[in-house]
Amino acid sequence: MVWKGRPRKMKSKRMSCRLKFKIEKKVKEHHRQVRKADKKKINMRPRRKKDPGVPNMAPFKEQVLREAEERKIRAEEQKKRQKEQRQQLANKKRNLESFAKDAVRRQKEFENKEALMKEISSKTYDAGSGVESSRKAYYKEFRKVVDASDVILEVLDARDPLGCRCPQVEQAVLASGTNKKIVLVLNKIDLIPKELIEKWLKHLRNEFPTVAFKASTQTQKQNLSRSKVQLSQATKELVESSACLGSDSLMKLLANYCRSADIKTSITVGVVGFPNVGKSSLINSLKRAKSCVVGATPGVTKSMQQVQLDKHVKLLDCPGIVMATGASDVAMVLRNCVKIETLADPVSPVAAILKRCNKQQLMLYYSVPNFNNVNEFLALLARKQGKLKKGGVPAIEKAAKTVLTNWNSGKITYYTHPPEQHKLPTHISADIVGEMSKAFDIGSLENDEKMMFEGLQGPSESGVILFESTGPTEGDVKDVEFESVDEDEDEEENEDDDSDAIEIDESDADENKELADITIEVPGKKVGTKQPLQKSSKKEIAHDKIEGNLQVGKQMRKEFKKMKKQRRRSDALATKLSDNLTAAMDFSLSADHDDEDAYDFSKDYK
């Protein structure tokens, strides 16, 4: 396109500084006003609609207005009363005398609470006089099981078999008669590597017949599964399953004893051991039913329980053996013989665990850095698990109880190696070992197991913590006379009062002190003579009142006998008094009576 004429000049876009600054100023002011309006909108409440009031055409307008005015007056009066009440309460709190009284009251409550907590914390667990257990009662149950059994199964924890053995138990069984036999049951074999099972069986069979066993952990009440697979052919899944393993070997061992002893009727098998080694679980696995109550806490079994396995075998469940006190408190905790919640010092058992275990394995298990002592380890663990007090201070005791709970529940898998050199204990002789091996035909069982262990493959030992065993549990054996267990409850009702006297040992006051230093008593059977009648002490009465030791039926029979005895005495006393009063008030005037009882005033009244 061709432009004609004068060319157009392009207009410049430049502006003066005055105009430029004027525009910027107005824009800035506009933005300020917008921000101010936005702030008002945020803080602005929505406007309420104004009450238009009562329309003039509404009926009863005056009455409605009067009621509204009355409501308004009542609301104002209520508001005024509430204000006066708040002022009175504030004035009451400002009173110095009431403030001082309140401070004294709160101080007393705090002191009482502190004293109670100190008393609770100062009480240590005593296996002899605890609330839940009694050495005397548990010893009686143990004696019942030993006396009534032909074969004693001593259940051992496969993780620490030496620590679960008690020489006093074995001495008691051997001293009770030549016909008593002992069999060691290595329970919980699923918690240790398979390589160690054969080593422990070889070591323990140098003393007594030993069987490897794994109790069933199923929860149903009936038809507990039982595996017949040999231990060498058992897979890892089968060993770690809830099925029972090793019951056939145990029953075969008992059958061998019946054949060698020519027992054609039936035998009674007692099951003994420390708490939480699996005594009741073993019985339930053999019975294939929940015949005995089981639990992870110590003291579930309180008295002897009888279970009929079949027409040939009868099982007797025994409460856990009471361990020694004092130096063995740490061992009691590590063997789950004490409730973790009742511990006053949970740090000491953890220190024992650290002393006997590999530090690197514990560091890997809990994912904590390197530490130098038990307090540092527990502090690191408490911070990792979030167990903190006020101010971020680590709760060391809570962390220690967590470690002990993991230890006793099996979350921390550990094992112990058998001693390299075997030394026969003093209470076991070579003759006893040979006799029991012959009675149970342990040789044939060893031949079968030798073939079983040829292809044995187990899990690696790297995932399990190596633990140093503390050895067998020792105790001081003292002669303490216990009351007769089999009290004659069918006593004749018309027997003399002297024959019903309660026999009390004169040294009963020091009995608990003596019992506190022993693991288990092995007294010989003595023919006791009756002591003179004494009043029963409060300590003896309180013994039957302990929770868990109360035998309701027996106690009721005792109370009934006592009531009948008192009734007979009362009747005899009433009869005697009645006869005396009758004789005194007899004013019969018969001839014979007059001749015998006539007064002579010259002799009788001078």
Coordinates of C-alpha atoms in Angstrom, one line a residue:
M1 CA 0.0 0.0 0.0
V2 CA 1.3 3.4 -0.9
W3 CA 0.9 6.3 1.5
K4 CA 0.0 9.6 0.0
G5 CA 0.9 12.9 1.5
R6 CA 2.8 13.6 4.6
P7 CA 3.9 10.5 6.6
R8 CA 2.3 9.9 10.1
K9 CA 4.6 10.4 13.1
M10 CA 4.4 7.6 15.8
K11 CA 3.4 8.7 19.3
S12 CA 5.9 8.1 22.1
K13 CA 5.0 5.9 25.1
R14 CA 7.2 7.8 27.5
M15 CA 5.5 9.5 30.4
S16 CA 6.7 12.1 32.8
C17 CA 8.0 11.2 36.2
R18 CA 5.2 13.2 37.8
L19 CA 2.5 11.1 36.1
K20 CA 4.4 7.9 36.8
F21 CA 4.7 8.5 40.5
K22 CA 1.1 9.7 40.7
I23 CA -0.2 6.4 39.3
E24 CA 2.0 4.4 41.6
K25 CA 0.7 6.4 44.6
K26 CA -2.9 5.8 43.7
V27 CA -2.3 2.1 43.1
K28 CA -0.6 1.8 46.5
E29 CA -3.5 3.6 48.2
H30 CA -6.0 1.3 46.4
H31 CA -4.2 -1.8 47.6
R32 CA -4.1 -0.5 51.1
Q33 CA -7.9 0.1 51.1
V34 CA -8.5 -3.4 49.7
R35 CA -6.3 -5.0 52.5
K36 CA -8.2 -3.0 55.1
A37 CA -11.5 -4.1 53.8
D38 CA -10.4 -7.8 53.7
K39 CA -9.4 -7.6 57.4
K40 CA -12.8 -6.1 58.3
K41 CA -14.5 -8.9 56.4
I42 CA -12.5 -11.6 58.3
N43 CA -13.4 -10.1 61.7
M44 CA -16.9 -9.1 60.8
R45 CA -19.6 -11.3 62.2
P46 CA -22.7 -11.9 60.1
R47 CA -25.4 -9.5 60.9
R48 CA -28.3 -10.9 62.7
K49 CA -31.7 -10.1 61.3
K50 CA -33.4 -7.5 63.3
D51 CA -36.4 -8.6 65.2
P52 CA -39.4 -6.9 63.7
G53 CA -41.4 -7.3 66.9
V54 CA -45.0 -8.3 67.2
P55 CA -47.1 -7.1 64.4
N56 CA -50.0 -4.8 65.3
M57 CA -52.5 -7.2 63.7
A58 CA -51.4 -10.2 65.8
P59 CA -53.9 -11.4 68.4
F60 CA -53.0 -11.1 72.1
K61 CA -50.2 -8.6 71.2
E62 CA -50.2 -7.1 74.7
Q63 CA -50.0 -10.5 76.4
V64 CA -47.1 -11.6 74.2
L65 CA -45.2 -8.4 74.9
R66 CA -45.8 -8.7 78.6
E67 CA -44.5 -12.3 78.6
A68 CA -41.4 -11.3 76.6
E69 CA -40.7 -8.5 79.2
E70 CA -41.1 -11.0 82.0
R71 CA -38.6 -13.4 80.4
K72 CA -36.2 -10.6 79.9
I73 CA -36.5 -9.6 83.6
R74 CA -36.0 -13.2 84.7
A75 CA -32.9 -13.6 82.6
E76 CA -31.4 -10.5 84.1
E77 CA -32.1 -11.7 87.6
Q78 CA -30.6 -15.1 86.8
K79 CA -27.5 -13.4 85.4
K80 CA -27.2 -11.2 88.5
R81 CA -27.5 -14.2 90.9
Q82 CA -24.8 -16.1 89.0
K83 CA -22.5 -13.1 89.2
E84 CA -23.1 -12.9 93.0
Q85 CA -22.3 -16.6 93.4
R86 CA -19.1 -16.2 91.5
Q87 CA -18.1 -13.3 93.7
Q88 CA -18.9 -15.3 96.8
L89 CA -16.8 -18.2 95.6
A90 CA -13.9 -15.9 94.8
N91 CA -14.1 -14.2 98.2
K92 CA -14.2 -17.6 99.9
K93 CA -11.0 -18.6 98.0
R94 CA -9.4 -15.4 98.9
N95 CA -9.9 -16.2 102.6
L96 CA -6.4 -16.9 104.1
E97 CA -7.8 -19.3 106.7
S98 CA -9.5 -21.5 104.2
F99 CA -6.5 -21.3 101.9
A100 CA -4.3 -22.5 104.8
K101 CA -6.7 -25.3 105.7
D102 CA -6.8 -26.5 102.1
A103 CA -3.0 -26.4 101.8
V104 CA -2.7 -28.6 105.0
R105 CA -5.3 -31.0 103.7
R106 CA -3.5 -31.4 100.3
Q107 CA -0.2 -31.8 102.2
K108 CA -1.6 -34.6 104.3
E109 CA -3.0 -36.4 101.2
F110 CA 0.3 -36.1 99.5
E111 CA 2.2 -37.5 102.5
N112 CA -0.2 -40.4 102.9
K113 CA 0.2 -41.2 99.2
E114 CA 4.0 -41.0 99.4
A115 CA 4.0 -43.3 102.5
L116 CA 1.8 -45.8 100.7
M117 CA 4.0 -45.8 97.6
K118 CA 7.2 -46.2 99.7
E119 CA 5.6 -49.1 101.6
I120 CA 4.7 -50.8 98.3
S121 CA 8.1 -50.2 96.8
S122 CA 9.9 -51.4 99.9
K123 CA 8.2 -54.8 99.8
T124 CA 10.3 -57.3 97.9
Y125 CA 9.0 -60.6 96.5
D126 CA 9.3 -63.3 99.0
A127 CA 8.7 -66.8 97.7
G128 CA 8.0 -68.1 101.2
S129 CA 5.5 -65.7 102.5
G130 CA 4.0 -64.0 99.4
V131 CA 0.4 -63.3 99.0
E132 CA -0.1 -65.6 96.1
S133 CA 2.0 -68.5 97.2
S134 CA 3.0 -70.3 100.3
R135 CA 6.0 -72.6 100.6
K136 CA 4.3 -74.8 103.1
A137 CA 1.2 -75.3 101.0
Y138 CA 3.1 -75.9 97.8
Y139 CA 5.4 -78.3 99.5
K140 CA 2.4 -80.3 100.7
E141 CA 1.1 -80.5 97.1
F142 CA 4.6 -81.6 95.9
R143 CA 4.7 -84.3 98.6
K144 CA 1.3 -85.5 97.5
V145 CA 2.4 -85.9 93.9
V146 CA 5.6 -87.6 94.8
D147 CA 4.0 -90.1 97.2
A148 CA 1.2 -91.0 94.8
S149 CA 3.3 -91.3 91.6
D150 CA 5.2 -94.3 90.2
V151 CA 7.1 -92.2 87.7
I152 CA 8.0 -88.5 88.1
L153 CA 8.4 -86.3 84.9
E154 CA 10.7 -83.4 85.7
V155 CA 9.9 -80.8 83.0
L156 CA 12.9 -78.7 81.9
D157 CA 13.0 -75.6 79.7
A158 CA 15.1 -76.5 76.7
R159 CA 16.6 -73.0 76.6
D160 CA 18.3 -73.5 80.0
P161 CA 17.9 -77.1 81.2
L162 CA 20.5 -76.9 83.9
G163 CA 18.9 -73.8 85.4
C164 CA 15.5 -75.6 85.6
R165 CA 16.9 -78.6 87.5
C166 CA 16.6 -78.7 91.3
P167 CA 18.7 -81.3 93.1
Q168 CA 16.4 -81.2 96.1
V169 CA 13.5 -82.4 93.9
E170 CA 15.5 -85.3 92.6
Q171 CA 16.7 -86.2 96.2
A172 CA 13.1 -86.1 97.4
V173 CA 12.0 -88.5 94.7
L174 CA 14.9 -90.9 95.2
A175 CA 14.5 -90.8 99.0
S176 CA 10.8 -91.5 98.9
G177 CA 11.3 -95.1 97.7
T178 CA 13.2 -97.4 95.5
N179 CA 10.2 -97.8 93.1
K180 CA 10.1 -94.1 92.2
K181 CA 11.6 -93.3 88.8
I182 CA 12.6 -90.0 87.3
V183 CA 12.3 -89.0 83.6
L184 CA 13.5 -85.6 82.3
V185 CA 11.3 -84.0 79.7
L186 CA 13.1 -81.4 77.6
N187 CA 10.2 -79.1 76.7
K188 CA 10.0 -76.1 74.4
I189 CA 12.5 -77.6 71.8
D190 CA 11.0 -75.2 69.2
L191 CA 12.8 -72.3 70.9
I192 CA 16.4 -73.5 70.4
P193 CA 18.4 -74.6 67.3
K194 CA 18.0 -78.3 66.4
E195 CA 21.7 -78.9 66.7
L196 CA 21.5 -78.4 70.5
I197 CA 18.7 -80.8 71.1
E198 CA 20.9 -83.9 70.5
K199 CA 23.7 -82.4 72.6
W200 CA 21.4 -81.8 75.6
L201 CA 19.8 -85.3 75.3
K202 CA 23.2 -86.9 75.3
H203 CA 24.3 -84.8 78.3
L204 CA 21.1 -85.4 80.4
R205 CA 20.9 -89.1 79.6
N206 CA 24.1 -89.6 81.6
E207 CA 22.0 -89.1 84.7
F208 CA 18.3 -89.8 83.9
P209 CA 16.2 -91.0 80.9
T210 CA 15.4 -87.9 78.8
V211 CA 12.8 -87.2 76.1
A212 CA 12.6 -84.2 73.8
F213 CA 9.1 -82.6 73.7
K214 CA 7.1 -79.7 72.3
A215 CA 3.8 -79.0 73.9
S216 CA 0.8 -77.9 71.8
T217 CA 0.0 -74.2 71.8
Q218 CA -3.4 -74.4 70.2
T219 CA -6.3 -72.5 71.8
Q220 CA -9.3 -74.9 71.3
K221 CA -10.5 -77.0 74.2
Q222 CA -10.7 -80.3 72.4
N223 CA -8.8 -82.3 69.7
L224 CA -5.4 -80.8 70.1
S225 CA -3.3 -81.8 67.2
R226 CA -0.4 -84.2 67.7
S227 CA 2.3 -84.9 65.1
K228 CA 3.7 -88.4 64.6
V229 CA 6.6 -87.2 62.5
Q230 CA 10.0 -88.1 63.8
L231 CA 12.2 -85.2 65.0
S232 CA 14.8 -85.7 62.2
Q233 CA 12.1 -85.4 59.5
A234 CA 10.3 -82.5 61.1
T235 CA 10.4 -79.4 59.0
K236 CA 10.9 -75.9 60.3
E237 CA 7.2 -75.1 59.7
L238 CA 6.2 -78.2 61.7
V239 CA 8.5 -77.4 64.6
E240 CA 7.3 -73.8 64.8
S241 CA 3.7 -74.8 64.4
S242 CA 1.2 -75.2 67.3
A243 CA 1.1 -79.0 67.0
C244 CA 2.5 -81.3 69.7
L245 CA 5.8 -83.0 69.0
G246 CA 7.5 -85.8 70.9
S247 CA 4.5 -87.3 72.6
D248 CA 5.0 -90.7 71.0
S249 CA 8.5 -91.0 72.4
L250 CA 7.3 -90.2 75.8
M251 CA 4.5 -92.7 75.7
K252 CA 6.9 -95.3 74.4
L253 CA 9.2 -94.7 77.3
L254 CA 6.4 -95.2 79.8
A255 CA 5.3 -98.4 78.0
N256 CA 8.9 -99.7 78.2
Y257 CA 8.8 -99.1 82.0
C258 CA 5.5 -100.9 82.3
R259 CA 6.8 -103.9 80.5
S260 CA 10.1 -104.0 82.4
A261 CA 8.4 -103.6 85.8
D262 CA 5.6 -106.1 84.8
I263 CA 2.9 -103.6 85.5
K264 CA -0.4 -104.9 84.1
T265 CA -2.8 -102.6 85.8
S266 CA -2.0 -98.9 85.6
I267 CA 0.7 -96.4 86.6
T268 CA 0.5 -92.9 88.0
V269 CA 2.8 -90.3 86.5
G270 CA 3.5 -87.0 88.4
V271 CA 4.6 -83.9 86.5
V272 CA 6.9 -81.5 88.5
G273 CA 9.1 -78.6 87.7
F274 CA 9.6 -74.9 88.2
P275 CA 6.9 -72.4 87.2
N276 CA 6.3 -71.8 83.5
V277 CA 8.3 -74.7 82.2
G278 CA 5.2 -76.2 80.6
K279 CA 3.9 -78.8 83.1
S280 CA 0.2 -78.2 82.4
S281 CA 0.8 -77.7 78.7
L282 CA 2.5 -81.1 78.6
I283 CA -0.5 -82.8 80.3
N284 CA -3.0 -81.0 77.9
S285 CA -0.9 -82.2 74.9
L286 CA -0.9 -85.8 76.1
K287 CA -4.6 -85.6 76.9
R288 CA -5.4 -83.7 73.7
A289 CA -7.7 -81.5 75.6
K290 CA -7.6 -78.4 77.9
S291 CA -7.7 -80.4 81.1
C292 CA -5.5 -78.1 83.1
V293 CA -5.5 -74.3 83.1
V294 CA -2.4 -72.8 81.6
G295 CA -1.0 -69.3 81.6
A296 CA 2.2 -67.2 81.0
T297 CA 2.1 -65.9 84.6
P298 CA 3.6 -67.9 87.5
G299 CA 1.3 -69.5 90.0
V300 CA -1.6 -70.5 87.7
T301 CA -1.7 -74.1 89.2
K302 CA -2.4 -73.8 92.9
S303 CA -3.0 -77.5 93.9
M304 CA -2.5 -81.0 92.6
Q305 CA -4.8 -81.9 89.7
Q306 CA -5.5 -85.4 88.5
V307 CA -6.0 -86.2 84.8
Q308 CA -6.9 -89.7 83.6
L309 CA -5.1 -90.1 80.3
D310 CA -6.5 -93.5 79.6
K311 CA -7.3 -96.7 81.6
H312 CA -3.6 -97.4 82.0
V313 CA -2.0 -94.0 82.7
K314 CA -3.0 -91.3 85.2
L315 CA -1.3 -87.9 85.3
L316 CA -0.8 -85.7 88.3
D317 CA -0.2 -81.9 87.8
C318 CA 1.9 -80.2 90.5
P319 CA 2.2 -76.5 91.3
G320 CA 5.5 -74.9 90.5
I321 CA 8.3 -75.6 92.9
V322 CA 9.2 -72.6 95.2
M323 CA 12.7 -71.5 94.6
A324 CA 15.2 -70.1 97.0
T325 CA 15.3 -66.5 98.0
G326 CA 18.1 -64.0 98.6
A327 CA 20.9 -64.5 96.1
S328 CA 18.6 -66.3 93.6
D329 CA 16.2 -63.4 93.2
V330 CA 17.6 -62.6 89.8
A331 CA 17.4 -66.2 88.7
M332 CA 13.7 -66.3 89.9
V333 CA 12.9 -63.4 87.6
L334 CA 14.8 -64.8 84.6
R335 CA 13.0 -68.1 84.9
N336 CA 9.6 -66.4 85.1
C337 CA 8.9 -67.5 88.6
V338 CA 7.9 -63.9 89.7
K339 CA 5.4 -61.6 88.2
I340 CA 7.1 -58.7 86.4
E341 CA 4.6 -56.2 87.7
T342 CA 5.5 -56.9 91.4
L343 CA 9.2 -56.3 91.0
A344 CA 10.7 -53.5 93.0
D345 CA 14.1 -53.6 91.2
P346 CA 13.7 -54.7 87.6
V347 CA 17.1 -53.3 86.6
S348 CA 19.2 -56.0 88.3
P349 CA 17.8 -58.9 86.2
V350 CA 18.4 -56.9 83.1
A351 CA 22.0 -56.4 84.2
A352 CA 22.3 -60.2 84.6
I353 CA 21.0 -60.6 81.1
L354 CA 23.6 -58.2 79.7
K355 CA 26.3 -59.9 81.7
R356 CA 25.6 -63.3 80.3
C357 CA 24.6 -62.4 76.7
N358 CA 26.4 -61.1 73.7
K359 CA 26.2 -57.3 73.5
Q360 CA 26.2 -57.2 69.7
Q361 CA 23.2 -59.5 69.4
L362 CA 21.2 -57.3 71.9
M363 CA 22.2 -54.2 69.9
L364 CA 21.0 -55.8 66.7
Y365 CA 17.7 -57.0 68.3
Y366 CA 16.7 -53.7 69.9
S367 CA 18.4 -51.5 67.2
V368 CA 20.3 -49.4 69.8
P369 CA 23.8 -48.0 69.6
N370 CA 26.8 -49.1 71.6
F371 CA 26.5 -48.8 75.4
N372 CA 28.7 -49.2 78.4
N373 CA 26.4 -50.3 81.2
V374 CA 22.9 -51.4 81.9
N375 CA 21.6 -47.9 82.7
E376 CA 22.9 -46.5 79.4
F377 CA 21.3 -49.5 77.6
L378 CA 17.9 -48.9 79.3
A379 CA 18.1 -45.2 78.7
L380 CA 18.7 -45.7 74.9
L381 CA 15.9 -48.3 74.8
A382 CA 13.5 -46.0 76.6
R383 CA 14.1 -43.1 74.3
K384 CA 13.7 -45.4 71.3
Q385 CA 10.4 -46.8 72.5
G386 CA 9.1 -43.4 73.7
K387 CA 9.0 -44.3 77.4
L388 CA 9.8 -40.9 78.9
K389 CA 9.0 -39.1 82.1
K390 CA 8.4 -35.4 82.6
G391 CA 11.1 -33.3 81.1
G392 CA 12.1 -36.0 78.6
V393 CA 13.8 -38.1 81.3
P394 CA 14.0 -41.8 80.1
A395 CA 11.8 -44.2 82.2
I396 CA 14.5 -46.8 82.9
E397 CA 12.2 -49.1 85.0
K398 CA 9.6 -49.3 82.3
A399 CA 12.2 -50.2 79.8
A400 CA 13.6 -52.8 82.1
K401 CA 10.2 -54.4 82.6
T402 CA 9.8 -54.4 78.8
V403 CA 13.0 -56.3 78.4
L404 CA 12.1 -58.8 81.1
T405 CA 8.6 -59.4 79.5
N406 CA 10.3 -60.0 76.1
W407 CA 12.7 -62.4 77.8
N408 CA 10.1 -64.5 79.6
S409 CA 7.6 -64.5 76.8
G410 CA 10.1 -65.9 74.3
K411 CA 10.4 -62.9 72.0
I412 CA 14.1 -62.8 72.9
T413 CA 15.2 -66.3 71.8
Y414 CA 18.1 -67.6 73.7
Y415 CA 19.8 -70.9 74.4
T416 CA 22.6 -72.4 76.5
H417 CA 25.3 -74.9 75.6
P418 CA 25.7 -78.1 77.7
P419 CA 28.9 -78.4 79.8
E420 CA 31.8 -79.8 77.9
Q421 CA 32.7 -82.3 80.7
H422 CA 30.0 -84.2 82.5
K423 CA 30.3 -84.7 86.2
L424 CA 27.8 -86.9 88.1
P425 CA 26.0 -85.0 90.9
T426 CA 26.5 -86.2 94.5
H427 CA 22.9 -87.3 94.9
I428 CA 23.0 -89.6 91.9
S429 CA 25.1 -92.7 91.8
A430 CA 26.1 -94.9 88.8
D431 CA 23.9 -97.7 90.1
I432 CA 20.8 -95.4 89.9
V433 CA 21.7 -94.3 86.4
G434 CA 22.1 -97.9 85.2
E435 CA 18.9 -99.1 86.9
M436 CA 16.7 -96.3 85.4
S437 CA 18.2 -96.8 82.0
K438 CA 17.4 -100.5 82.2
A439 CA 13.9 -99.9 83.5
F440 CA 13.0 -97.6 80.7
D441 CA 15.0 -99.4 78.0
I442 CA 16.7 -96.2 77.1
G443 CA 19.2 -98.1 74.9
S444 CA 16.6 -98.9 72.3
L445 CA 15.4 -95.4 72.3
E446 CA 18.9 -94.1 71.7
N447 CA 19.3 -96.4 68.8
D448 CA 16.1 -95.1 67.2
E449 CA 17.1 -91.5 67.8
K450 CA 20.6 -92.0 66.4
M451 CA 19.0 -92.8 63.0
M452 CA 16.6 -89.9 63.5
F453 CA 19.4 -87.4 64.0
E454 CA 21.5 -88.4 61.0
G455 CA 19.7 -86.1 58.6
L456 CA 18.8 -83.5 61.2
Q457 CA 18.8 -80.0 59.8
G458 CA 17.9 -77.0 61.9
P459 CA 17.9 -73.2 61.7
S460 CA 21.0 -71.2 62.0
E461 CA 22.2 -70.2 65.5
S462 CA 22.9 -66.6 64.3
G463 CA 19.4 -65.4 65.1
V464 CA 19.4 -66.8 68.6
I465 CA 21.2 -65.2 71.6
L466 CA 23.8 -67.3 73.4
F467 CA 23.1 -67.2 77.2
E468 CA 25.4 -68.4 79.9
S469 CA 23.5 -70.7 82.3
T470 CA 23.6 -70.1 86.0
G471 CA 23.6 -73.9 86.8
P472 CA 21.2 -76.0 88.8
T473 CA 19.2 -74.3 91.4
E474 CA 20.6 -75.0 94.9
G475 CA 18.9 -74.6 98.2
D476 CA 19.6 -75.2 101.9
V477 CA 17.8 -78.4 103.1
K478 CA 16.6 -78.0 106.7
D479 CA 14.4 -80.3 108.7
V480 CA 11.2 -78.5 109.2
E481 CA 8.2 -80.5 110.5
F482 CA 5.1 -79.8 108.5
E483 CA 1.6 -80.7 109.5
S484 CA 0.2 -83.9 108.2
V485 CA -1.2 -83.5 104.7
D486 CA -3.7 -86.3 104.9
E487 CA -5.8 -85.1 107.8
D488 CA -8.4 -87.5 109.0
E489 CA -11.6 -85.8 107.9
D490 CA -13.9 -88.8 108.6
E491 CA -13.3 -88.6 112.4
E492 CA -16.0 -90.0 114.7
E493 CA -18.4 -87.3 116.0
N494 CA -18.5 -88.6 119.6
E495 CA -14.7 -88.7 120.1
D496 CA -13.2 -87.0 123.2
D497 CA -12.3 -83.3 123.2
D498 CA -8.6 -84.1 123.8
S499 CA -8.4 -86.2 120.6
D500 CA -9.5 -83.2 118.6
A501 CA -6.6 -81.1 119.8
I502 CA -4.7 -79.1 117.2
E503 CA -1.1 -80.1 116.9
I504 CA 1.2 -77.1 116.7
D505 CA 4.9 -77.0 116.5
E506 CA 6.5 -74.9 119.2
S507 CA 9.0 -73.5 116.7
D508 CA 6.1 -72.1 114.5
A509 CA 7.2 -68.6 115.3
D510 CA 10.5 -69.1 113.5
E511 CA 9.0 -71.2 110.7
N512 CA 8.8 -68.6 108.0
K513 CA 12.3 -67.4 108.8
E514 CA 13.7 -70.9 108.2
L515 CA 11.6 -71.5 105.1
A516 CA 12.9 -68.3 103.6
D517 CA 16.3 -69.8 103.1
I518 CA 15.4 -73.1 101.3
T519 CA 14.3 -74.1 97.9
I520 CA 12.4 -77.2 98.8
E521 CA 12.3 -79.3 101.9
V522 CA 13.1 -83.0 101.9
P523 CA 12.3 -84.2 105.5
G524 CA 12.3 -87.8 106.4
K525 CA 9.1 -89.4 107.6
K526 CA 8.9 -89.1 111.3
V527 CA 6.4 -90.5 113.7
G528 CA 5.3 -87.4 115.6
T529 CA 3.9 -87.2 119.1
K530 CA 1.0 -85.0 120.0
Q531 CA 1.9 -81.7 121.6
P532 CA -0.1 -80.3 124.4
L533 CA -3.2 -78.2 123.5
Q534 CA -2.2 -74.7 122.5
K535 CA -4.1 -71.8 121.1
S536 CA -3.7 -71.4 117.3
S537 CA -1.7 -68.4 116.4
K538 CA -2.9 -65.7 114.0
K539 CA -0.2 -66.7 111.6
E540 CA -1.5 -70.2 111.2
I541 CA -5.1 -69.0 110.7
A542 CA -3.9 -66.5 108.1
H543 CA -2.1 -69.2 106.2
D544 CA -5.4 -70.7 105.0
K545 CA -6.7 -67.2 104.2
I546 CA -4.1 -66.5 101.6
E547 CA -5.6 -66.0 98.2
G548 CA -5.0 -69.0 96.0
N549 CA -4.2 -71.4 98.9
L550 CA -7.8 -71.6 100.2
Q551 CA -9.4 -75.1 99.8
V552 CA -13.1 -74.3 100.1
G553 CA -14.4 -77.8 100.6
K554 CA -11.8 -78.7 103.2
Q555 CA -12.2 -75.4 105.0
M556 CA -16.0 -75.8 105.1
R557 CA -15.7 -79.3 106.6
K558 CA -13.3 -78.0 109.2
E559 CA -15.7 -75.2 110.2
F560 CA -18.6 -77.6 110.3
K561 CA -16.7 -80.0 112.6
K562 CA -15.7 -77.1 114.8
M563 CA -19.3 -75.9 115.0
K564 CA -20.5 -79.4 115.9
K565 CA -17.8 -79.8 118.5
Q566 CA -18.7 -76.5 120.2
R567 CA -22.4 -77.5 120.1
R568 CA -21.6 -80.8 121.8
R569 CA -19.6 -79.0 124.5
S570 CA -22.4 -76.5 125.0
D571 CA -25.0 -79.3 125.3
A572 CA -22.8 -81.2 127.8
L573 CA -22.3 -78.0 129.9
A574 CA -26.0 -77.2 129.9
T575 CA -26.9 -80.8 130.9
K576 CA -24.5 -80.6 133.8
L577 CA -25.7 -77.3 135.0
S578 CA -29.3 -78.5 134.7
D579 CA -28.6 -81.6 136.8
N580 CA -26.9 -79.5 139.5
L581 CA -29.8 -77.1 139.6
T582 CA -32.3 -79.9 139.8
A583 CA -30.4 -81.5 142.7
A584 CA -30.2 -78.2 144.5
M585 CA -33.9 -77.4 144.1
D586 CA -35.1 -80.9 145.1
F587 CA -37.3 -80.4 148.3
S588 CA -38.8 -83.9 148.3
L589 CA -40.3 -84.8 151.7
S590 CA -40.0 -88.5 151.4
A591 CA -39.3 -90.5 154.6
D592 CA -35.9 -91.6 153.5
H593 CA -35.0 -88.2 152.5
D594 CA -36.2 -86.8 155.9
D595 CA -34.1 -89.3 157.8
E596 CA -31.0 -88.5 155.8
D597 CA -31.2 -84.7 155.7
A598 CA -32.9 -84.0 159.1
Y599 CA -31.4 -81.1 161.0
D600 CA -30.0 -81.5 164.5
F601 CA -30.3 -78.1 166.1
S602 CA -28.0 -79.1 169.0
K603 CA -25.2 -80.0 166.6
D604 CA -25.8 -77.9 163.6
Y605 CA -26.6 -74.6 165.3
K606 CA -24.4 -74.0 168.4

